[in-house]
Coordinates of C-alpha atoms in Angstrom, one line a residue:
Chain A
M243 CA 17.0 11.0 -0.9
R244 CA 14.7 11.7 -3.8
I245 CA 13.8 9.3 -6.6
E246 CA 11.6 10.3 -9.6
V247 CA 10.3 8.0 -12.3
Q248 CA 8.7 10.1 -14.9
E249 CA 7.8 10.5 -18.4
A250 CA 8.4 14.2 -18.6
P251 CA 11.6 15.8 -19.3
F252 CA 13.8 17.2 -16.4
D253 CA 15.7 20.5 -16.1
F254 CA 19.1 19.1 -15.5
A255 CA 20.6 22.4 -14.6
A256 CA 18.0 23.4 -12.1
E257 CA 18.1 19.9 -10.5
C258 CA 22.0 20.3 -10.1
G259 CA 21.5 23.7 -8.8
R260 CA 18.9 22.7 -6.1
F261 CA 20.8 19.4 -5.1
A262 CA 22.2 19.7 -1.5
E263 CA 22.1 23.5 -1.8
G264 CA 23.1 25.3 1.3
R265 CA 24.7 22.0 2.9
S266 CA 28.0 23.4 4.0
D267 CA 29.0 19.9 5.4
M268 CA 29.0 18.5 1.9
G269 CA 32.2 19.2 0.3
A270 CA 31.7 17.3 -2.9
I271 CA 28.8 17.0 -5.3
V272 CA 28.9 14.7 -8.3
T273 CA 26.3 14.8 -11.0
F274 CA 25.7 12.5 -14.1
A275 CA 23.1 12.7 -16.9
G276 CA 22.6 9.7 -19.4
V277 CA 21.8 11.0 -22.8
V278 CA 20.0 9.2 -25.8
R279 CA 23.1 8.7 -28.2
G280 CA 22.1 9.2 -31.8
D281 CA 24.1 6.2 -33.1
G282 CA 23.6 5.4 -36.7
M283 CA 20.0 5.5 -37.8
L284 CA 18.4 5.8 -34.4
S285 CA 15.5 8.0 -34.6
A286 CA 13.8 7.4 -31.1
M287 CA 14.1 5.2 -28.0
Q288 CA 11.0 3.9 -26.3
I289 CA 11.6 3.1 -22.7
E290 CA 9.2 0.8 -20.8
H291 CA 9.3 0.1 -17.1
Y292 CA 7.6 -1.7 -14.4
P293 CA 5.6 0.8 -12.5
G294 CA 5.7 0.2 -8.7
M295 CA 8.8 -2.1 -8.9
T296 CA 10.7 0.6 -10.6
E297 CA 10.6 3.1 -7.8
K298 CA 11.3 0.4 -5.1
A299 CA 14.1 -1.1 -7.0
I300 CA 15.7 2.3 -7.3
A301 CA 15.2 3.2 -3.6
A302 CA 16.8 -0.1 -2.6
I303 CA 19.9 0.7 -4.7
A304 CA 20.1 4.2 -3.3
V305 CA 19.7 3.0 0.3
E306 CA 22.4 0.5 -0.3
A307 CA 24.8 3.3 -1.6
Q308 CA 23.9 5.3 1.6
A309 CA 25.0 2.3 3.7
R310 CA 28.4 1.9 1.8
W311 CA 29.3 5.6 1.5
A312 CA 29.2 8.6 3.7
L313 CA 26.4 10.4 1.7
G314 CA 24.5 13.6 2.5
D315 CA 22.1 13.2 -0.1
V316 CA 21.2 11.1 -3.2
L317 CA 19.0 12.1 -6.3
V318 CA 17.9 9.7 -9.0
I319 CA 15.6 10.8 -12.0
H320 CA 14.7 8.3 -14.5
R321 CA 12.4 8.8 -17.5
Y322 CA 10.3 6.4 -19.6
G323 CA 8.4 6.7 -22.7
L324 CA 9.5 8.0 -26.1
L325 CA 12.7 10.0 -26.3
K326 CA 14.7 11.5 -29.0
P327 CA 18.4 11.6 -29.5
G328 CA 20.1 14.2 -27.4
E329 CA 17.3 13.9 -24.8
K330 CA 18.4 13.2 -21.2
I331 CA 17.1 9.9 -20.1
M332 CA 18.2 10.0 -16.5
M333 CA 20.4 11.7 -13.8
V334 CA 22.0 10.8 -10.6
A335 CA 23.5 13.2 -8.0
T336 CA 25.4 12.4 -5.0
A337 CA 26.6 14.7 -2.1
A338 CA 29.3 13.6 0.4
P339 CA 31.8 15.4 2.7
H340 CA 34.6 14.1 0.4
R341 CA 34.7 13.4 -3.3
K342 CA 35.8 9.8 -3.3
D343 CA 32.5 8.8 -1.6
A344 CA 30.4 10.9 -3.9
F345 CA 32.2 9.8 -7.1
E346 CA 32.1 5.9 -6.1
A347 CA 28.6 6.2 -5.0
A348 CA 27.5 7.8 -8.3
E349 CA 29.3 5.1 -10.2
Y350 CA 27.5 2.4 -8.0
L351 CA 24.2 3.9 -8.7
M352 CA 24.9 3.8 -12.3
D353 CA 26.2 0.4 -12.6
Y354 CA 23.1 -1.0 -10.7
L355 CA 20.6 1.2 -12.5
K356 CA 21.7 -0.3 -15.6
S357 CA 21.1 -4.0 -14.9
R358 CA 18.9 -3.9 -11.7
A359 CA 16.2 -1.3 -12.2
P360 CA 13.2 -2.7 -14.4
F361 CA 13.6 -0.6 -17.5
W362 CA 13.9 -1.9 -21.1
K363 CA 15.0 0.0 -24.0
K364 CA 13.6 -0.3 -27.7
E365 CA 15.4 1.5 -30.3
Q366 CA 13.6 2.8 -33.4
G367 CA 15.3 3.7 -36.6
A368 CA 15.3 3.7 -40.4
G369 CA 15.9 -0.2 -40.3
G370 CA 13.0 -0.9 -38.1
E371 CA 12.9 -1.3 -34.3
G372 CA 14.5 -3.7 -31.8
W373 CA 14.9 -4.3 -28.1
V374 CA 18.4 -3.3 -26.8
A375 CA 20.0 -6.4 -25.5
A376 CA 21.7 -6.3 -22.0
K377 CA 25.4 -6.4 -22.3
D378 CA 27.6 -8.9 -20.3
E379 CA 29.9 -6.0 -19.5
D380 CA 27.1 -4.2 -17.6
E381 CA 26.6 -7.4 -15.6
D382 CA 30.3 -7.9 -15.1
A383 CA 30.4 -4.2 -13.9
L384 CA 28.5 -5.2 -10.7
Q385 CA 31.3 -7.8 -9.6
R386 CA 33.6 -4.9 -8.6
W387 CA 31.1 -3.7 -5.8
Chain B
M1446 CA -2.3 -14.2 -9.1
E1447 CA -1.4 -11.3 -11.4
V1448 CA 1.2 -12.3 -14.0
L1449 CA 2.9 -9.5 -15.8
Y1450 CA 5.0 -9.5 -19.0
F1451 CA 7.5 -6.7 -20.1
A1452 CA 9.4 -5.9 -23.1
W1453 CA 9.7 -8.8 -25.8
V1454 CA 8.1 -11.2 -23.4
R1455 CA 4.9 -8.9 -23.5
E1456 CA 5.1 -8.8 -27.3
R1457 CA 5.6 -12.5 -27.7
I1458 CA 2.7 -13.4 -25.4
G1459 CA 0.6 -10.6 -26.8
L1460 CA -0.7 -9.1 -23.5
P1461 CA 0.9 -7.0 -20.6
K1462 CA -0.8 -8.8 -17.8
E1463 CA -3.3 -11.4 -16.8
R1464 CA -4.9 -13.1 -13.9
I1465 CA -4.0 -16.7 -13.5
E1466 CA -5.4 -19.2 -10.9
T1467 CA -2.6 -21.7 -10.3
D1468 CA -1.4 -24.3 -7.8
A1469 CA 2.2 -24.0 -9.0
A1470 CA 4.6 -24.2 -5.9
T1471 CA 7.5 -22.5 -7.6
V1472 CA 8.1 -19.9 -10.5
A1473 CA 9.6 -22.8 -12.5
D1474 CA 6.3 -24.8 -12.0
L1475 CA 4.2 -21.8 -13.2
V1476 CA 6.5 -21.5 -16.2
E1477 CA 5.8 -25.0 -17.2
Q1478 CA 2.0 -24.7 -16.8
L1479 CA 2.3 -21.5 -19.0
R1480 CA 4.5 -23.3 -21.7
N1481 CA 1.8 -25.9 -22.0
R1482 CA -1.0 -23.5 -22.6
E1483 CA -0.1 -22.2 -26.1
E1484 CA 2.8 -22.0 -28.5
R1485 CA 3.2 -18.2 -28.0
Y1486 CA 3.9 -19.0 -24.2
A1487 CA 6.2 -21.9 -25.3
M1488 CA 8.0 -19.3 -27.6
A1489 CA 8.4 -16.8 -24.9
F1490 CA 9.6 -19.2 -22.2
A1491 CA 11.9 -21.2 -24.6
D1492 CA 15.1 -20.0 -23.0
L1493 CA 15.1 -19.2 -19.3
T1494 CA 18.7 -17.9 -19.3
A1495 CA 17.2 -15.0 -21.3
L1496 CA 14.6 -14.1 -18.8
R1497 CA 14.4 -12.6 -15.3
V1498 CA 11.7 -13.0 -12.8
A1499 CA 10.2 -10.8 -10.0
V1500 CA 7.9 -12.0 -7.4
D1501 CA 5.8 -9.3 -5.6
Q1502 CA 8.2 -6.8 -7.4
E1503 CA 11.3 -8.4 -5.9
L1504 CA 14.0 -9.8 -8.4
T1505 CA 14.3 -13.8 -7.5
D1506 CA 15.1 -17.1 -9.2
F1507 CA 13.1 -19.5 -11.1
D1508 CA 13.2 -21.9 -8.2
A1509 CA 11.4 -19.2 -5.9
P1510 CA 8.2 -20.4 -4.0
L1511 CA 5.1 -18.8 -4.9
A1512 CA 3.2 -19.4 -1.7
G1513 CA 1.3 -16.3 -1.0
A1514 CA 2.6 -14.3 -4.0
R1515 CA 0.2 -11.7 -5.3
E1516 CA 2.2 -10.8 -8.4
V1517 CA 4.8 -12.4 -10.7
A1518 CA 6.5 -10.7 -13.6
F1519 CA 8.6 -12.0 -16.4
F1520 CA 10.9 -9.9 -18.4
P1521 CA 14.3 -9.8 -20.3
P1522 CA 17.5 -8.5 -18.5
M1523 CA 17.1 -5.0 -17.7
T1524 CA 18.5 -2.2 -19.7
G1525 CA 18.3 1.0 -17.6
G1526 CA 20.7 3.9 -17.1

């Protein structure tokens, strides 16, 4: 398991290539990247986080995923700071012997990272700036787990 | 204890953290003390349903006890991912 909370960009292709490399017992690898969507007049996204708690919260979510599914490895990278449209905000990768575990665990990680990891997004654009409000549907998404 | 504020809570109160000496038994008691300090605190803590709280970096509820707590953080619902 590897958790990275960083301001710097990450190399998605390289991370995917390295992840669970050589693990012939892992029949399935799922990777997901979250990208800043250039909706409307969005010019940048400022991501704030809670240093110390962020790493712990993500690790707790990853440990729970490992308890629920047969996972060989988990990777979460999440950035903070100023990001432009098109930049990758975060990624998760899961490796499992079978694809169902890898897919479900990746979705679980995403659902929990959205509303249980202490990050806050502020959008900046031509019309000014504003904090992104949490969506009810993101909270509802946790109910299925 | 250290009290931390994030996102719009930080902006409304005007600082990211401060050291507070308090005898508050619970988070709710601490909120009440903060509300009574100044208008900007009253504004920030006007609607608790719009806020989340962590005690010693663990998410918890407003009725959580503060005995032995070193760090309390207030923030809006998280928007990660």
